[in-house]
Coordinates of C-alpha atoms in Angstrom, one line a residue:
X1 CA -116.5 105.8 -21.7
X2 CA -113.4 103.1 -21.4
X3 CA -110.1 105.2 -20.5
X4 CA -107.7 103.1 -19.3
X5 CA -106.6 100.2 -16.9
X6 CA -106.4 102.3 -13.9
X7 CA -109.9 103.1 -14.2
X8 CA -111.8 100.2 -12.9
X9 CA -112.3 98.8 -16.7
X10 CA -111.6 95.0 -17.8
X11 CA -108.3 93.9 -18.8
X12 CA -108.1 91.6 -21.6
X13 CA -105.1 89.6 -22.8
X14 CA -104.1 89.8 -26.2
X15 CA -105.1 86.3 -26.3
X16 CA -108.3 86.7 -25.4
X17 CA -108.8 89.5 -28.2
X18 CA -107.4 86.8 -30.9
X19 CA -110.2 84.7 -30.0
X20 CA -113.0 87.2 -31.0
X21 CA -112.3 87.3 -35.1
X22 CA -115.4 86.8 -36.6
X23 CA -117.8 89.1 -38.4
X24 CA -120.5 88.4 -35.4
X25 CA -118.1 88.4 -33.0
X26 CA -115.0 90.9 -33.9
X27 CA -112.8 92.9 -31.4
X28 CA -110.1 95.0 -32.5
X29 CA -107.2 96.9 -30.3
X30 CA -106.5 100.5 -30.6
X31 CA -103.9 102.8 -28.8
X32 CA -104.6 99.9 -25.7
X33 CA -108.1 99.8 -25.7
X34 CA -110.3 97.0 -26.8
X35 CA -113.5 97.4 -28.9
X36 CA -116.3 95.1 -29.4
X37 CA -117.4 96.0 -33.7
X38 CA -119.6 92.9 -33.9
X39 CA -123.0 95.2 -34.2
X40 CA -121.6 98.1 -35.8
X41 CA -119.4 96.1 -38.6
X42 CA -122.0 96.8 -41.2
X43 CA -122.1 100.6 -40.5
X44 CA -118.6 100.8 -41.1
X45 CA -117.9 103.6 -43.9
X46 CA -115.0 101.8 -45.2
X47 CA -116.7 98.4 -45.8
X48 CA -116.6 95.2 -44.2
X49 CA -113.0 94.1 -45.7
X50 CA -110.5 96.5 -43.6
X51 CA -112.6 95.0 -40.4
X52 CA -112.5 91.2 -41.7
X53 CA -108.9 91.4 -41.9
X54 CA -108.0 93.2 -38.8
X55 CA -110.7 91.3 -36.8
X56 CA -109.2 89.9 -33.5
X57 CA -105.8 92.2 -33.8
X58 CA -104.4 95.2 -32.9
X59 CA -105.4 97.8 -35.7
X60 CA -103.9 100.6 -34.2
X61 CA -101.5 101.5 -36.9
X62 CA -104.2 100.8 -39.6
X63 CA -106.9 102.8 -37.6
X64 CA -104.7 105.9 -37.3
X65 CA -103.7 105.4 -40.8
X66 CA -107.0 106.0 -42.6
X67 CA -108.9 107.8 -39.9
X68 CA -108.5 111.5 -38.6
X69 CA -107.9 111.9 -34.8
X70 CA -111.7 113.0 -34.7
X71 CA -113.2 109.4 -35.4
X72 CA -111.5 108.4 -32.3
X73 CA -114.3 109.9 -30.1
X74 CA -117.1 108.0 -32.0
X75 CA -115.4 105.0 -30.7
X76 CA -116.2 105.5 -27.2
X77 CA -119.7 103.8 -26.5
X78 CA -118.0 100.5 -28.3
X79 CA -114.9 100.3 -26.3
X80 CA -114.8 97.0 -23.8
X81 CA -111.7 97.2 -21.8
X82 CA -108.2 97.4 -22.4
X83 CA -104.9 95.2 -23.4
X84 CA -102.1 95.7 -20.6
X85 CA -99.5 98.0 -22.1
X86 CA -96.6 95.5 -21.2
X87 CA -97.9 93.1 -24.3
X88 CA -97.8 95.9 -26.6
X89 CA -94.1 97.6 -26.5
X90 CA -93.4 97.6 -30.3
X91 CA -96.8 99.5 -30.8
X92 CA -96.1 101.8 -28.4
X93 CA -92.9 102.8 -30.1
X94 CA -94.4 102.8 -33.7
X95 CA -97.3 105.3 -32.1
X96 CA -94.7 107.5 -30.5
X97 CA -92.9 107.7 -34.1
X98 CA -96.4 108.7 -35.5
X99 CA -97.0 111.3 -32.7
X100 CA -93.1 113.2 -33.5
X101 CA -94.4 113.0 -37.3
X102 CA -97.6 115.1 -36.0
X103 CA -95.8 117.0 -33.9
X104 CA -93.3 118.3 -36.3
X105 CA -96.5 119.1 -38.8
X106 CA -95.6 116.3 -41.4
X107 CA -99.4 115.5 -41.7
X108 CA -100.4 119.2 -42.9
X109 CA -100.9 120.1 -46.1
X110 CA -99.3 123.3 -47.8
X111 CA -102.3 124.4 -50.1
X112 CA -99.9 126.7 -52.3
X113 CA -98.5 123.0 -53.2
X114 CA -102.0 121.8 -55.1
X115 CA -102.6 125.3 -56.2
X116 CA -99.6 125.1 -58.3
X117 CA -100.3 121.9 -59.1
X118 CA -103.8 122.9 -60.4
X119 CA -102.0 125.5 -62.5
X120 CA -99.7 122.7 -63.7
X121 CA -102.9 120.6 -65.0
X122 CA -104.5 123.4 -66.4
X123 CA -101.3 124.0 -68.8
X124 CA -101.1 120.3 -69.6
X125 CA -105.0 120.0 -70.7
X126 CA -104.7 123.5 -72.3
X127 CA -101.8 122.3 -74.4
X128 CA -103.0 119.4 -75.4
X129 CA -106.3 121.2 -76.8
X130 CA -104.1 123.9 -78.6
X131 CA -101.8 121.4 -80.3
X132 CA -105.1 118.7 -81.0
X133 CA -107.6 121.3 -82.0
X134 CA -105.7 123.9 -84.3
X135 CA -102.3 122.7 -85.3
X136 CA -102.0 121.7 -89.3
X137 CA -99.3 119.1 -89.0
X138 CA -100.5 115.3 -87.9
X139 CA -97.0 115.4 -86.0
X140 CA -97.9 118.5 -83.6
X141 CA -101.3 117.1 -83.0
X142 CA -99.8 113.8 -81.8
X143 CA -97.6 115.8 -79.7
X144 CA -101.2 116.7 -78.6
X145 CA -101.6 113.1 -77.5
X146 CA -98.3 113.2 -75.6
X147 CA -99.6 116.1 -73.3
X148 CA -103.1 114.7 -72.8
X149 CA -101.0 111.5 -71.4
X150 CA -99.1 113.3 -69.3
X151 CA -102.4 115.4 -68.2
X152 CA -104.2 112.0 -67.1
X153 CA -100.4 111.0 -65.6
X154 CA -100.2 113.7 -63.2
X155 CA -104.1 114.1 -63.0
X156 CA -104.6 110.7 -61.3
X157 CA -101.3 110.9 -59.0
X158 CA -103.6 114.0 -57.7
X159 CA -106.7 111.5 -57.9
X160 CA -104.4 109.3 -55.5
X161 CA -103.8 112.0 -53.1
X162 CA -107.6 112.8 -52.9
X163 CA -108.5 109.4 -52.4
X164 CA -106.4 109.6 -49.3
X165 CA -108.0 112.4 -47.9
X166 CA -104.1 114.4 -48.0
X167 CA -105.2 117.6 -49.5
X168 CA -108.3 119.1 -47.8
X169 CA -109.9 116.5 -45.7
X170 CA -112.3 113.3 -46.4
X171 CA -115.5 115.1 -47.3
X172 CA -114.2 118.1 -49.4
X173 CA -111.4 115.5 -50.8
X174 CA -113.7 112.8 -51.7
X175 CA -116.1 115.0 -53.7
X176 CA -113.2 116.6 -55.7
X177 CA -112.2 112.7 -56.8
X178 CA -115.8 111.9 -57.6
X179 CA -115.6 114.8 -60.1
X180 CA -112.0 115.2 -61.4
X181 CA -110.6 111.2 -61.5
X182 CA -114.6 110.4 -63.1
X183 CA -113.6 112.6 -65.9
X184 CA -110.4 110.7 -66.4
X185 CA -112.7 107.8 -67.2
X186 CA -111.4 106.0 -63.9
X187 CA -114.3 105.4 -60.8
X188 CA -112.9 107.3 -57.8
X189 CA -115.1 105.0 -55.6
X190 CA -114.0 101.6 -57.3
X191 CA -110.1 103.0 -57.2
X192 CA -110.5 103.8 -53.5
X193 CA -112.0 100.6 -52.5
X194 CA -109.5 98.5 -54.1
X195 CA -106.7 100.9 -53.1
X196 CA -107.6 100.7 -49.6
X197 CA -107.8 97.0 -49.5
X198 CA -104.4 96.9 -51.0
X199 CA -103.0 99.3 -48.3
X200 CA -104.4 96.6 -45.7
X201 CA -103.0 93.4 -47.3
X202 CA -100.2 94.5 -49.2
X203 CA -98.9 91.8 -51.4
X204 CA -101.5 88.8 -49.7
X205 CA -101.8 86.5 -52.7
X206 CA -105.4 86.0 -52.1
X207 CA -106.1 89.1 -50.7
X208 CA -104.7 91.9 -52.5
X209 CA -106.0 93.0 -56.0
X210 CA -103.2 95.1 -57.2
X211 CA -101.1 91.7 -57.5
X212 CA -104.1 90.1 -59.1
X213 CA -103.4 90.0 -62.9
X214 CA -104.5 87.1 -64.5
X215 CA -104.3 86.3 -66.8
X216 CA -101.5 88.6 -68.1
X217 CA -99.0 88.8 -65.2
X218 CA -98.4 86.2 -62.2
X219 CA -96.0 87.5 -59.8
X220 CA -96.1 84.2 -57.0
X221 CA -96.2 80.4 -58.2
X222 CA -99.3 80.2 -56.2
X223 CA -101.6 81.3 -59.0
X224 CA -100.9 78.4 -60.9
X225 CA -103.0 76.7 -58.5
X226 CA -106.4 79.0 -59.7
X227 CA -107.0 80.5 -56.1
X228 CA -109.6 82.4 -54.7
X229 CA -109.6 86.1 -54.8
X230 CA -111.4 87.5 -51.9
X231 CA -111.3 91.1 -53.4
X232 CA -113.0 89.6 -56.8
X233 CA -115.1 86.9 -55.4
X234 CA -114.1 84.5 -57.7
X235 CA -111.8 81.6 -58.8
X236 CA -108.6 83.6 -60.6
X237 CA -108.3 80.4 -63.4
X238 CA -105.0 79.8 -64.6
X239 CA -105.7 78.7 -68.0
X240 CA -104.3 77.7 -71.2
X241 CA -104.6 81.2 -72.5
X242 CA -102.9 82.4 -69.1
X243 CA -99.9 79.9 -69.5
X244 CA -99.0 81.9 -72.5
X245 CA -99.4 84.9 -71.4
X246 CA -96.9 84.3 -68.3
X247 CA -94.6 82.3 -69.5
X248 CA -93.8 85.7 -72.0
X249 CA -94.9 88.0 -68.9
X250 CA -91.0 89.3 -68.7
X251 CA -91.2 90.6 -72.6
X252 CA -94.9 91.6 -72.4
X253 CA -94.8 93.8 -69.5
X254 CA -94.0 97.0 -71.0
X255 CA -96.1 96.7 -74.0
X256 CA -99.2 95.6 -71.5
X257 CA -98.5 98.7 -69.3
X258 CA -98.7 100.7 -72.3
X259 CA -102.6 100.1 -72.8
X260 CA -103.1 98.8 -68.8
X261 CA -105.6 102.1 -68.8
X262 CA -108.1 100.3 -70.9
X263 CA -108.3 97.8 -67.5
X264 CA -108.9 100.7 -65.7
X265 CA -111.9 101.8 -67.8
X266 CA -113.1 97.9 -67.8
X267 CA -113.0 97.9 -64.0
X268 CA -114.7 101.0 -63.5
X269 CA -117.8 100.2 -65.4
X270 CA -118.1 97.0 -63.9
X271 CA -117.9 98.6 -60.3
X272 CA -120.6 101.4 -61.0
X273 CA -122.9 98.8 -62.8
X274 CA -122.9 96.9 -59.4
X275 CA -124.3 99.7 -57.3
X276 CA -121.4 99.2 -54.8
X277 CA -120.9 102.8 -54.4
X278 CA -122.8 104.6 -51.4
X279 CA -122.1 108.2 -51.3
X280 CA -123.2 110.6 -54.5
X281 CA -123.7 107.6 -57.0
X282 CA -125.8 109.5 -59.2
X283 CA -123.2 112.3 -59.2
X284 CA -119.9 110.1 -60.0
X285 CA -121.8 108.3 -62.8
X286 CA -122.5 111.6 -64.3
X287 CA -119.1 112.7 -64.0
X288 CA -117.7 109.4 -65.2
X289 CA -120.0 109.5 -68.4
X290 CA -118.8 112.6 -69.7
X291 CA -115.6 111.1 -69.9
X292 CA -116.8 109.0 -72.8
X293 CA -118.7 112.4 -74.6
X294 CA -115.2 114.6 -74.4
X295 CA -112.6 111.9 -75.2
X296 CA -114.1 110.6 -78.3
X297 CA -115.3 114.1 -79.6
X298 CA -111.6 115.1 -79.2
X299 CA -110.3 112.2 -81.1
X300 CA -113.0 112.5 -83.9
X301 CA -111.3 116.1 -84.8
X302 CA -108.2 114.2 -85.9
X303 CA -108.5 113.9 -89.9
X304 CA -107.8 110.2 -90.4
X305 CA -108.9 106.9 -88.5
X306 CA -104.5 106.5 -88.8
X307 CA -104.3 109.2 -86.9
X308 CA -107.1 108.3 -84.5
X309 CA -105.7 105.1 -83.5
X310 CA -102.0 106.6 -83.0
X311 CA -103.6 109.5 -81.0
X312 CA -105.3 106.9 -78.7
X313 CA -102.4 104.8 -78.1
X314 CA -99.6 107.9 -77.5
X315 CA -101.9 109.0 -75.1
X316 CA -102.6 105.8 -73.1
X317 CA -99.0 104.9 -73.7
X318 CA -97.6 107.7 -71.9
X319 CA -100.2 107.4 -69.2
X320 CA -99.2 104.0 -68.8
X321 CA -95.9 105.3 -67.0
X322 CA -97.9 105.7 -64.1
X323 CA -98.9 102.0 -64.1
X324 CA -94.9 100.7 -64.2
X325 CA -94.7 103.1 -61.5
X326 CA -97.3 101.5 -59.4
X327 CA -95.6 98.1 -60.3
X328 CA -92.3 98.7 -59.1
X329 CA -93.5 99.5 -55.6
X330 CA -94.4 96.0 -54.8
X331 CA -94.0 93.1 -57.8
X332 CA -90.2 92.4 -56.8
X333 CA -91.1 92.3 -53.2
X334 CA -92.1 89.3 -51.3
X335 CA -95.8 87.9 -51.5
X336 CA -97.2 85.6 -48.9
X337 CA -100.4 83.2 -48.4
X338 CA -103.0 82.9 -45.7
X339 CA -102.0 86.2 -43.9
X340 CA -102.4 85.9 -40.5
X341 CA -100.6 88.8 -38.9
X342 CA -99.8 88.7 -35.4
X343 CA -101.8 90.4 -32.5
X344 CA -99.9 93.8 -32.6
X345 CA -99.4 96.8 -34.6
X346 CA -95.6 95.4 -35.1
X347 CA -96.5 93.3 -37.7
X348 CA -98.4 95.3 -40.2
X349 CA -95.6 97.8 -39.8
X350 CA -92.9 95.2 -40.6
X351 CA -95.4 93.5 -43.4
X352 CA -95.5 97.5 -45.2
X353 CA -91.7 97.3 -44.8
X354 CA -90.9 93.9 -46.4
X355 CA -93.7 94.6 -49.2
X356 CA -93.0 98.0 -50.4
X357 CA -89.9 99.3 -52.1
X358 CA -88.7 103.0 -52.1
X359 CA -87.1 104.9 -55.5
X360 CA -84.2 107.0 -55.1
X361 CA -84.4 110.0 -57.1
X362 CA -83.1 113.6 -56.9
X363 CA -86.0 116.2 -55.7
X364 CA -86.4 117.7 -59.3
X365 CA -88.0 114.5 -60.4
X366 CA -90.7 114.2 -57.7
X367 CA -93.1 115.6 -60.0
X368 CA -92.7 112.6 -62.1
X369 CA -93.0 110.2 -59.4
X370 CA -95.8 112.0 -57.6
X371 CA -94.8 110.6 -54.1
X372 CA -94.8 107.1 -55.1
X373 CA -90.9 106.9 -55.2
X374 CA -91.7 107.0 -51.1
X375 CA -93.9 103.9 -51.0
X376 CA -92.6 102.9 -47.7
X377 CA -93.4 106.0 -46.0
X378 CA -96.7 106.4 -47.8
X379 CA -97.9 102.6 -46.7
X380 CA -96.7 103.3 -43.2
X381 CA -98.6 106.6 -42.8
X382 CA -101.0 107.0 -46.1
X383 CA -102.4 110.5 -44.8
X384 CA -98.9 112.6 -45.0
X385 CA -99.0 114.8 -47.8
X386 CA -96.6 113.8 -50.6
X387 CA -95.0 116.9 -50.1
X388 CA -93.7 116.1 -46.8
X389 CA -92.5 112.4 -47.5
X390 CA -89.0 113.4 -48.6
X391 CA -88.6 115.0 -44.9
X392 CA -90.2 112.1 -43.4
X393 CA -88.5 109.5 -45.4
X394 CA -84.6 109.7 -43.1
X395 CA -86.7 110.1 -39.9
X396 CA -88.3 106.5 -40.9
X397 CA -84.9 105.2 -42.3
X398 CA -83.6 106.2 -38.8
X399 CA -86.7 104.4 -36.8
X400 CA -86.1 101.2 -38.9
X401 CA -82.4 101.1 -37.9
X402 CA -83.2 101.7 -34.5
X403 CA -85.6 98.6 -34.5
X404 CA -83.0 96.1 -37.0
X405 CA -85.5 96.5 -39.4
X406 CA -84.5 96.8 -43.5
X407 CA -85.9 99.5 -45.5
X408 CA -85.7 99.3 -49.2
X409 CA -84.7 102.0 -51.4
X410 CA -83.1 101.6 -55.1
X411 CA -82.9 103.8 -58.3
X412 CA -85.9 104.1 -60.7
X413 CA -84.0 101.9 -63.4
X414 CA -83.1 99.1 -60.6
X415 CA -86.2 99.0 -59.9
X416 CA -87.6 98.4 -63.0
X417 CA -85.1 95.7 -63.6
X418 CA -86.0 93.9 -60.5
X419 CA -89.6 93.7 -61.8
X420 CA -88.6 92.2 -65.1
X421 CA -86.2 89.8 -63.9
X422 CA -89.0 88.9 -60.8
X423 CA -91.4 88.5 -63.6
X424 CA -88.8 86.3 -66.2
X425 CA -88.1 84.0 -63.0
X426 CA -91.8 83.1 -61.9
X427 CA -92.4 82.6 -65.6
X428 CA -89.9 79.8 -65.9
X429 CA -92.0 77.9 -62.9
X430 CA -94.9 78.0 -65.5
X431 CA -96.6 74.3 -65.3
X432 CA -95.8 72.5 -68.8
X433 CA -99.1 72.2 -70.4
X434 CA -99.8 69.8 -73.2
X435 CA -102.2 70.6 -76.4
X436 CA -104.6 67.7 -74.8
X437 CA -105.1 69.8 -71.7
X438 CA -106.1 72.9 -73.5
X439 CA -109.4 74.3 -73.9
X440 CA -109.0 74.8 -77.3
X441 CA -108.4 71.0 -77.9
X442 CA -111.6 70.4 -75.9
X443 CA -113.6 72.5 -78.2
X444 CA -112.0 70.9 -81.6
X445 CA -113.3 67.6 -80.1
X446 CA -116.4 68.8 -78.8
X447 CA -116.1 68.3 -75.4
X448 CA -117.3 70.1 -72.4

């Protein structure tokens, strides 16, 4: 077992570790110890992407953010040495901060919080069913659509907690997520894979799927070049339709957010169809399929096609508040290309501070934001349950002040203004496209 520099084990330099960053030759540093993951990488339960993005680097903060402490014991056979402690002073400070939060109990879950949360979800869905099925007035039925949207909104926030294993622990949380989130029409496996990747490469133009929204939105002018997405594994074409949409993206932002949930349906179907789920694939597909039974069955109880359409739109528009909350957390913040973090956890920690935005709000609005208002704290320590994030925030702010790092926090309305303004500023850089350069022109001329 690899124990430390005083136990006659090899001491590597940070520069030496940085040379081993290929999938076939993959080293990482965790808490000062060097691990060779080359032969084990394909067995990683979280997939290859997290390993590829941290190859040759200090992955301490990332590892502790996404794994329970017991996993460290499993790494022992892969340890090949250590790095000199003097080379990683900031990493040591960050780990001391994390240990302080652990010692003060902030990583512990208050089960009563989630018990009351379950009661809230049941109440919202019961109100939805009562108004939709048994009221005589169309207006009362459409009020049921609002409660359905709130049910989805609150349910997906719970799904976020479950997929971060911050309720009961990995196995049980993932099982509940596969059942609950899938019943909302969203694949929890797709969401978890995409979201974990987002946490690792936040706002990286070519890597982070959470900011890759062509043809509708562009948050960085680099997307005008039709770049390669490592997540989608394809070129994201900036074509004439993209040009049209992006030119008007500031105006279209909220209307698109009102139906953005449909995009999640499509992504979920595509992900499930590719067979990339490794755990309980059949169970998740069965649970996911039930959504396309109960939701159409509910809508079909409405008297007219017009009422059905209004019900669909209202429920999705209310649920779309969540998509706005997600966007304001990162859209207005800096983005970057050709991600090359330094070989220590300081770079990752600072990247999260630079690319994430907190939303200030009173405690009685915590139910509405669902922990997303503490985006900085959540990105730094993803396993901390949301009900503890308000207590953690001042500790993080104090730490940032000591280190000379900026912590970003604005009001909900200011965050929305920042997003719209950023989209507008990027839209002004949209390349001019002549009609003769468009695909429509090629089609009319029978070209291509």
